[in-house]
Coordinates of C-alpha atoms and ligand atoms in Angstrom, one line a residue:
M1 CA -106.5 27.2 54.5
N2 CA -107.1 24.7 57.2
R3 CA -105.9 21.1 57.4
R4 CA -108.9 19.6 55.6
D5 CA -109.1 22.1 52.9
S6 CA -105.5 21.4 52.0
A7 CA -105.9 17.7 52.4
H8 CA -108.5 17.2 49.6
N9 CA -105.9 18.3 47.1
E10 CA -103.7 15.5 48.2
G11 CA -106.3 12.7 47.8
P12 CA -108.4 11.3 50.6
S13 CA -108.4 13.5 53.6
A14 CA -107.3 12.2 56.9
F15 CA -110.0 10.9 59.3
A16 CA -108.0 11.7 62.3
Q17 CA -110.6 12.1 65.0
A18 CA -111.8 9.4 67.4
A19 CA -112.7 9.8 71.0
E20 CA -113.1 7.5 74.0
L21 CA -116.6 6.9 75.1
Q22 CA -117.3 6.2 78.7
L23 CA -120.6 5.3 80.3
R24 CA -120.6 5.7 84.1
S25 CA -123.4 4.0 86.0
V26 CA -125.9 5.1 83.4
S27 CA -129.6 4.5 84.3
K28 CA -132.7 5.4 82.5
R29 CA -136.3 5.2 83.6
Y30 CA -138.9 6.6 81.1
P31 CA -141.5 8.9 82.6
G32 CA -144.4 6.9 84.1
Q33 CA -142.5 3.6 84.0
H34 CA -141.7 1.5 87.0
E35 CA -139.0 -0.6 85.4
F36 CA -135.6 0.8 84.4
A37 CA -134.9 0.6 80.6
I38 CA -131.2 0.8 81.5
E39 CA -129.8 0.1 84.9
E40 CA -126.3 1.0 86.2
L41 CA -124.6 0.6 82.8
S42 CA -120.9 1.2 82.9
L43 CA -118.6 0.6 80.0
T44 CA -115.7 2.2 78.2
V45 CA -115.1 2.1 74.5
P46 CA -111.5 3.1 73.7
A47 CA -111.0 5.7 70.9
G48 CA -111.1 4.0 67.5
D49 CA -112.7 0.8 68.7
V50 CA -116.0 -0.8 67.6
C51 CA -118.3 -1.7 70.5
V52 CA -121.2 -3.9 69.4
L53 CA -124.3 -3.7 71.5
V54 CA -126.5 -6.9 71.4
G55 CA -129.4 -8.2 73.5
P56 CA -133.0 -9.2 73.2
S57 CA -135.7 -6.8 72.0
G58 CA -136.5 -4.2 74.7
S59 CA -133.2 -4.6 76.5
G60 CA -132.4 -0.9 76.0
K61 CA -130.0 -0.8 73.0
T62 CA -131.7 2.1 71.3
T63 CA -132.2 3.8 74.6
T64 CA -128.5 3.7 75.2
M65 CA -127.8 5.3 71.8
R66 CA -130.3 8.1 72.4
L67 CA -128.9 8.8 75.9
I68 CA -125.4 9.1 74.4
N69 CA -126.5 11.8 71.9
R70 CA -128.9 13.4 74.4
M71 CA -132.1 12.8 72.4
I72 CA -133.5 11.7 75.8
P73 CA -132.4 12.8 79.3
L74 CA -130.4 10.5 81.7
T75 CA -132.1 9.5 84.9
S76 CA -128.7 9.1 86.6
G77 CA -125.1 8.5 85.9
D78 CA -122.9 10.3 83.4
I79 CA -121.5 9.8 79.8
L80 CA -118.2 11.1 78.8
L81 CA -117.0 11.7 75.2
G82 CA -113.3 12.4 74.9
G83 CA -113.2 12.8 78.7
R84 CA -115.9 15.5 78.7
S85 CA -119.4 15.0 80.1
V86 CA -122.1 15.1 77.4
L87 CA -124.2 16.9 80.0
A88 CA -121.9 19.9 79.8
R89 CA -122.4 20.3 76.1
E90 CA -125.1 22.0 74.1
P91 CA -127.2 19.1 72.7
R92 CA -127.2 20.4 69.1
Q93 CA -123.5 21.0 69.1
L94 CA -122.9 17.6 70.7
R95 CA -124.9 15.9 67.9
R96 CA -122.6 17.4 65.3
D97 CA -119.8 15.4 66.9
I98 CA -121.8 12.2 66.7
G99 CA -122.7 10.5 63.4
Y100 CA -126.0 8.7 63.8
V101 CA -127.1 5.9 61.4
I102 CA -130.4 4.1 61.9
Q103 CA -132.1 1.2 60.2
Q104 CA -134.6 3.4 58.3
V105 CA -131.7 5.6 57.4
G106 CA -133.8 8.7 57.6
L107 CA -132.5 10.3 54.4
F108 CA -134.3 13.5 53.5
P109 CA -136.6 12.4 50.6
H110 CA -136.7 15.7 48.8
Q111 CA -133.0 16.3 48.8
T112 CA -130.5 14.6 46.5
V113 CA -127.9 12.2 47.7
G114 CA -125.3 15.0 47.5
Q115 CA -127.4 17.4 49.5
N116 CA -128.2 14.7 52.1
I117 CA -124.5 14.0 52.6
A118 CA -123.7 17.8 52.8
T119 CA -126.2 18.4 55.6
V120 CA -123.8 18.8 58.5
P121 CA -121.0 20.5 56.6
R122 CA -123.6 23.0 55.4
L123 CA -124.7 23.6 59.0
L124 CA -121.0 24.1 59.9
G125 CA -120.8 26.8 57.2
W126 CA -118.2 25.1 55.0
Q127 CA -117.6 26.7 51.6
K128 CA -119.2 25.2 48.5
G129 CA -116.0 23.8 47.0
R130 CA -115.0 22.1 50.1
I131 CA -118.5 20.6 50.6
A132 CA -118.5 19.3 47.0
A133 CA -115.1 17.7 47.4
R134 CA -116.2 16.1 50.7
V135 CA -119.3 14.6 49.1
E136 CA -117.3 13.1 46.3
E137 CA -114.7 11.7 48.6
L138 CA -117.4 10.1 50.9
L139 CA -119.3 8.6 48.1
E140 CA -116.2 6.9 46.8
L141 CA -115.3 5.8 50.3
V142 CA -118.6 4.0 50.8
G143 CA -118.2 2.4 47.4
L144 CA -120.7 4.5 45.3
D145 CA -119.9 6.2 42.0
A146 CA -120.1 9.9 42.8
S147 CA -121.0 11.1 39.3
A148 CA -123.8 8.5 39.0
M149 CA -125.3 8.9 42.4
R150 CA -124.8 12.5 43.6
D151 CA -127.9 14.0 41.9
R152 CA -130.3 11.1 42.5
Y153 CA -133.0 11.2 45.1
P154 CA -133.2 8.6 47.9
A155 CA -136.3 6.9 46.2
Q156 CA -134.1 6.2 43.2
L157 CA -131.6 4.0 45.2
S158 CA -131.7 0.4 46.4
G159 CA -131.9 -0.3 50.1
G160 CA -128.2 -1.1 50.3
Q161 CA -127.3 2.1 48.4
R162 CA -129.4 4.2 50.7
Q163 CA -127.7 2.6 53.7
R164 CA -124.3 3.6 52.3
V165 CA -125.5 7.1 51.7
G166 CA -126.6 7.1 55.4
V167 CA -123.2 6.1 56.5
A168 CA -121.5 8.7 54.2
R169 CA -123.8 11.4 55.7
A170 CA -123.0 10.4 59.2
L171 CA -119.2 10.5 58.4
A172 CA -119.4 13.9 56.6
A173 CA -118.2 16.2 59.4
D174 CA -115.6 13.6 60.6
P175 CA -117.3 13.0 63.9
P176 CA -115.2 11.4 66.7
L177 CA -118.1 9.0 67.5
M178 CA -120.5 7.0 65.3
L179 CA -123.7 5.5 66.6
M180 CA -125.2 2.8 64.3
D181 CA -128.5 1.3 65.3
E182 CA -129.2 -1.8 63.3
P183 CA -127.9 -0.1 60.2
F184 CA -128.1 -3.3 58.1
G185 CA -131.2 -4.7 59.7
A186 CA -133.5 -4.3 56.7
I187 CA -131.0 -5.5 54.1
D188 CA -131.1 -8.9 52.4
P189 CA -128.4 -11.4 53.6
I190 CA -126.1 -11.1 50.5
N191 CA -126.0 -7.4 50.5
R192 CA -125.8 -7.4 54.2
A193 CA -122.6 -9.5 54.2
R194 CA -121.2 -7.1 51.5
L195 CA -122.0 -4.0 53.7
Q196 CA -120.5 -5.7 56.7
D197 CA -117.2 -6.4 54.8
E198 CA -117.3 -2.8 53.5
F199 CA -117.8 -1.5 57.0
V200 CA -114.8 -3.4 58.3
R201 CA -112.7 -2.1 55.4
L202 CA -114.0 1.5 56.0
Q203 CA -113.3 1.3 59.7
E204 CA -109.7 0.3 59.0
K205 CA -109.4 3.6 57.1
V206 CA -111.4 6.0 59.3
R207 CA -110.8 4.4 62.7
K208 CA -113.9 6.0 64.4
T209 CA -115.1 5.1 67.8
V210 CA -118.3 3.2 66.9
V211 CA -121.3 1.9 68.9
F212 CA -123.1 -0.6 66.7
V213 CA -126.4 -2.2 67.6
T214 CA -127.4 -5.5 66.1
H215 CA -129.7 -8.5 66.8
D216 CA -127.3 -10.8 64.9
I217 CA -124.6 -12.3 67.0
D218 CA -122.6 -13.4 63.9
E219 CA -122.6 -9.7 62.8
A220 CA -121.5 -8.7 66.3
I221 CA -118.6 -11.2 66.2
K222 CA -117.5 -10.0 62.7
M223 CA -117.7 -6.3 63.4
G224 CA -116.8 -5.8 67.0
D225 CA -113.6 -5.2 68.8
R226 CA -115.7 -5.7 71.9
I227 CA -119.3 -6.9 72.4
A228 CA -121.6 -5.7 75.1
I229 CA -124.5 -8.1 75.9
L230 CA -127.5 -6.6 77.5
R231 CA -130.2 -8.6 79.2
E232 CA -133.8 -7.6 79.9
G233 CA -134.0 -4.5 82.1
G234 CA -131.0 -3.0 80.5
V235 CA -128.4 -4.8 82.7
L236 CA -125.0 -5.5 81.3
A237 CA -124.4 -9.3 81.2
Q238 CA -120.9 -9.2 79.7
Y239 CA -118.5 -6.8 78.0
D240 CA -115.6 -8.5 76.3
A241 CA -113.7 -9.3 73.1
P242 CA -115.7 -11.6 70.8
A243 CA -113.3 -14.5 71.3
A244 CA -113.6 -14.2 75.1
I245 CA -117.4 -14.1 75.0
L246 CA -117.5 -17.2 72.9
S247 CA -114.9 -19.1 75.0
H248 CA -115.9 -17.8 78.4
P249 CA -119.5 -16.7 78.5
A250 CA -120.1 -15.1 81.8
D251 CA -123.3 -17.0 82.5
E252 CA -126.2 -19.1 81.2
F253 CA -127.9 -16.1 79.6
V254 CA -124.8 -15.2 77.6
S255 CA -124.1 -18.8 76.5
R256 CA -127.8 -19.2 75.4
F257 CA -127.6 -15.8 73.6
V258 CA -124.5 -16.6 71.6
G259 CA -126.0 -19.9 70.7
A260 CA -125.3 -23.6 70.6
D261 CA -122.9 -23.4 67.6
R262 CA -120.4 -21.5 69.7
A263 CA -117.6 -23.9 68.6
L264 CA -118.2 -23.0 64.9
K265 CA -118.2 -19.3 65.6
R266 CA -115.0 -19.7 67.6
L267 CA -113.5 -21.4 64.5
A268 CA -114.5 -18.3 62.5
L269 CA -112.3 -16.2 64.7
A270 CA -109.2 -18.4 64.5
R271 CA -106.7 -18.0 61.7
V272 CA -105.2 -21.2 60.4
A273 CA -101.8 -19.7 61.0
D274 CA -102.5 -19.8 64.7
L275 CA -103.2 -23.5 64.8
D276 CA -100.8 -26.4 65.6
L277 CA -100.2 -27.3 62.0
V278 CA -98.4 -30.5 61.0
A279 CA -94.8 -29.8 59.9
P280 CA -94.8 -29.5 56.1
N281 CA -92.0 -32.1 55.7
G282 CA -93.8 -34.6 57.8
L283 CA -96.2 -35.8 55.2
V284 CA -95.8 -36.9 51.6
G285 CA -98.0 -35.7 48.9
Q286 CA -98.1 -32.1 50.1
R287 CA -97.0 -30.9 46.6
N288 CA -100.5 -31.6 45.4
A289 CA -102.3 -30.3 48.4
Q290 CA -104.7 -27.4 48.0
R291 CA -103.1 -24.2 49.2
V292 CA -104.7 -21.8 51.6
S293 CA -103.4 -18.5 52.9
A294 CA -102.3 -18.2 56.5
T295 CA -105.0 -15.6 57.1
T296 CA -107.8 -18.0 56.2
S297 CA -110.3 -18.6 59.1
A298 CA -110.4 -22.0 60.6
R299 CA -114.1 -22.1 59.8
D300 CA -113.4 -21.5 56.1
A301 CA -110.6 -24.1 56.2
L302 CA -113.1 -26.6 57.7
S303 CA -115.4 -26.0 54.7
L304 CA -112.6 -26.6 52.3
L305 CA -111.5 -29.7 54.1
L306 CA -115.0 -31.1 53.9
V307 CA -115.3 -30.4 50.2
S308 CA -111.9 -31.9 49.5
G309 CA -112.9 -35.1 51.3
G310 CA -110.5 -34.5 54.2
E311 CA -107.3 -34.1 52.1
P312 CA -104.9 -31.9 54.1
L313 CA -104.5 -28.2 53.1
L314 CA -101.1 -26.6 52.7
V315 CA -101.0 -23.3 54.6
V316 CA -98.8 -20.8 52.9
D317 CA -97.6 -17.3 53.9
G318 CA -97.8 -14.1 51.8
E319 CA -94.8 -15.2 49.8
G320 CA -96.2 -18.7 49.1
R321 CA -93.8 -20.4 51.6
A322 CA -95.3 -23.4 53.3
E323 CA -96.1 -22.9 57.0
G324 CA -97.6 -26.3 57.6
L325 CA -100.4 -28.7 56.8
L326 CA -103.8 -28.4 58.2
T327 CA -105.7 -31.7 58.7
I328 CA -109.1 -32.6 60.2
D329 CA -107.2 -33.8 63.3
V330 CA -105.8 -30.4 63.9
L331 CA -109.3 -28.8 63.9
E332 CA -110.7 -31.7 66.0
Q333 CA -108.0 -31.0 68.6
L334 CA -108.9 -27.3 68.7
L335 CA -112.6 -28.1 69.1
S336 CA -112.1 -30.8 71.7
S337 CA -109.8 -28.6 73.8
E338 CA -112.5 -25.9 73.7
A339 CA -115.1 -28.4 74.7
A340 CA -113.0 -29.7 77.6
E341 CA -112.5 -26.1 78.7
A342 CA -116.3 -25.5 78.6
R343 CA -117.0 -28.6 80.6
S344 CA -114.5 -27.7 83.3
R345 CA -116.3 -24.5 84.0
Ligands
ATP401 N1 -140.5 6.6 74.9 C1 -140.7 5.6 75.8 N2 -141.5 5.6 76.8 C2 -141.6 4.5 77.7 N3 -140.9 3.4 77.5 C3 -140.0 3.3 76.5 C4 -139.9 4.4 75.5 N4 -139.0 4.0 74.6 C5 -138.6 2.8 75.0 N5 -139.2 2.3 76.1 C6 -139.0 1.0 76.7 O1 -137.7 0.9 77.2 C7 -137.2 -0.4 77.0 C8 -136.0 -0.4 76.1 O2 -136.4 0.0 74.7 P1 -135.3 0.1 73.6 O3 -136.0 0.7 72.4 O4 -134.1 0.8 74.1 O5 -135.0 -1.4 73.3 P2 -134.1 -2.1 72.2 O6 -133.1 -2.9 72.9 O7 -133.6 -1.1 71.3 O8 -135.1 -3.1 71.5 P3 -135.2 -3.5 69.9 O9 -134.2 -4.6 69.8 O10 -136.6 -4.1 69.8 O11 -134.9 -2.3 69.0 C9 -138.4 -1.2 76.4 O12 -139.0 -1.9 77.5 C10 -139.3 -0.1 75.8 O13 -140.6 -0.5 75.9
MG402 MG1 -133.9 -0.7 69.2

């Protein structure tokens, strides 16, 4: 009995694998085209990190994904997965190591949800019992009721449910790398936010290396450990942590791309615990103040402050102990120091 066979008796199996992904001076020119779709793209995604790829339409995001799993050939450069060139691998075998989720999901319409999820394990020759246990585990993991969903066909699911099945199928063989090309692009805003939250929670459990494409910069900020911004012609404009991109956009293109409401987005990344709070004993009336957890984002705190008519919020830690008071002034200071920093560049 191997590790995973024994693991399903002990509850959720370990998702142990993740591999570093490295793109080295990757260029792609499609046959018959003069322009490069991707030009000299170099970036490294550490094992277990989420790299979000953003950029205008036609900037080469999908091309990058298809180069990684060798659906199309490189023009020049190299791509390493776990330190090993993808060019040295047999493409079909390589693709079993890479979960691929696309916007249209691409579930097989004439197969049930269970059969869809079982695709790769079946190819790998897993035994029936092991496959069934895996399907059940994955459905639960993506927040679907296994007994209700397993035997349905894709047409009998909502768009969001289909998307989750797509993610479950991509995770089935525990691949060290996941490629997700606008996976939530066709989902309505409410379900989209829910799927984003679930993705973040899922990623905490499975810790895959993920390349995630989106058009939505807010989605990128929420999901990414790092964001790679491509400009037209497939040239990398900036590759950095979300906070760094918002506070120090590399150039005019990036700052236009991340938008004029950069300050608000930046607030979304700051936790109230990290701000210069007013000492809790310094103000009277704090007993009646509305309490917020130290992990609340500064942006959510701003919304609360606006609703409460500017009454200070009492920031408390996990045990309910007061850490300090958050006032409009504190947020104003944060924003004006950011603005000053932006002007000085
Ligand atoms: N098979 C192909 N043959 C020729 N050119 C192609 C082919 N596929 C894509 N391209 C071109 O390569 C460039 C990059 O396309 P790609 O699909 O990677 O963009 P993208 O960033 O994914 O765009 P979108 O945001 O619209 O999905 C575009 O100019 C596109 O027209
Ligand atoms: Mg695309």
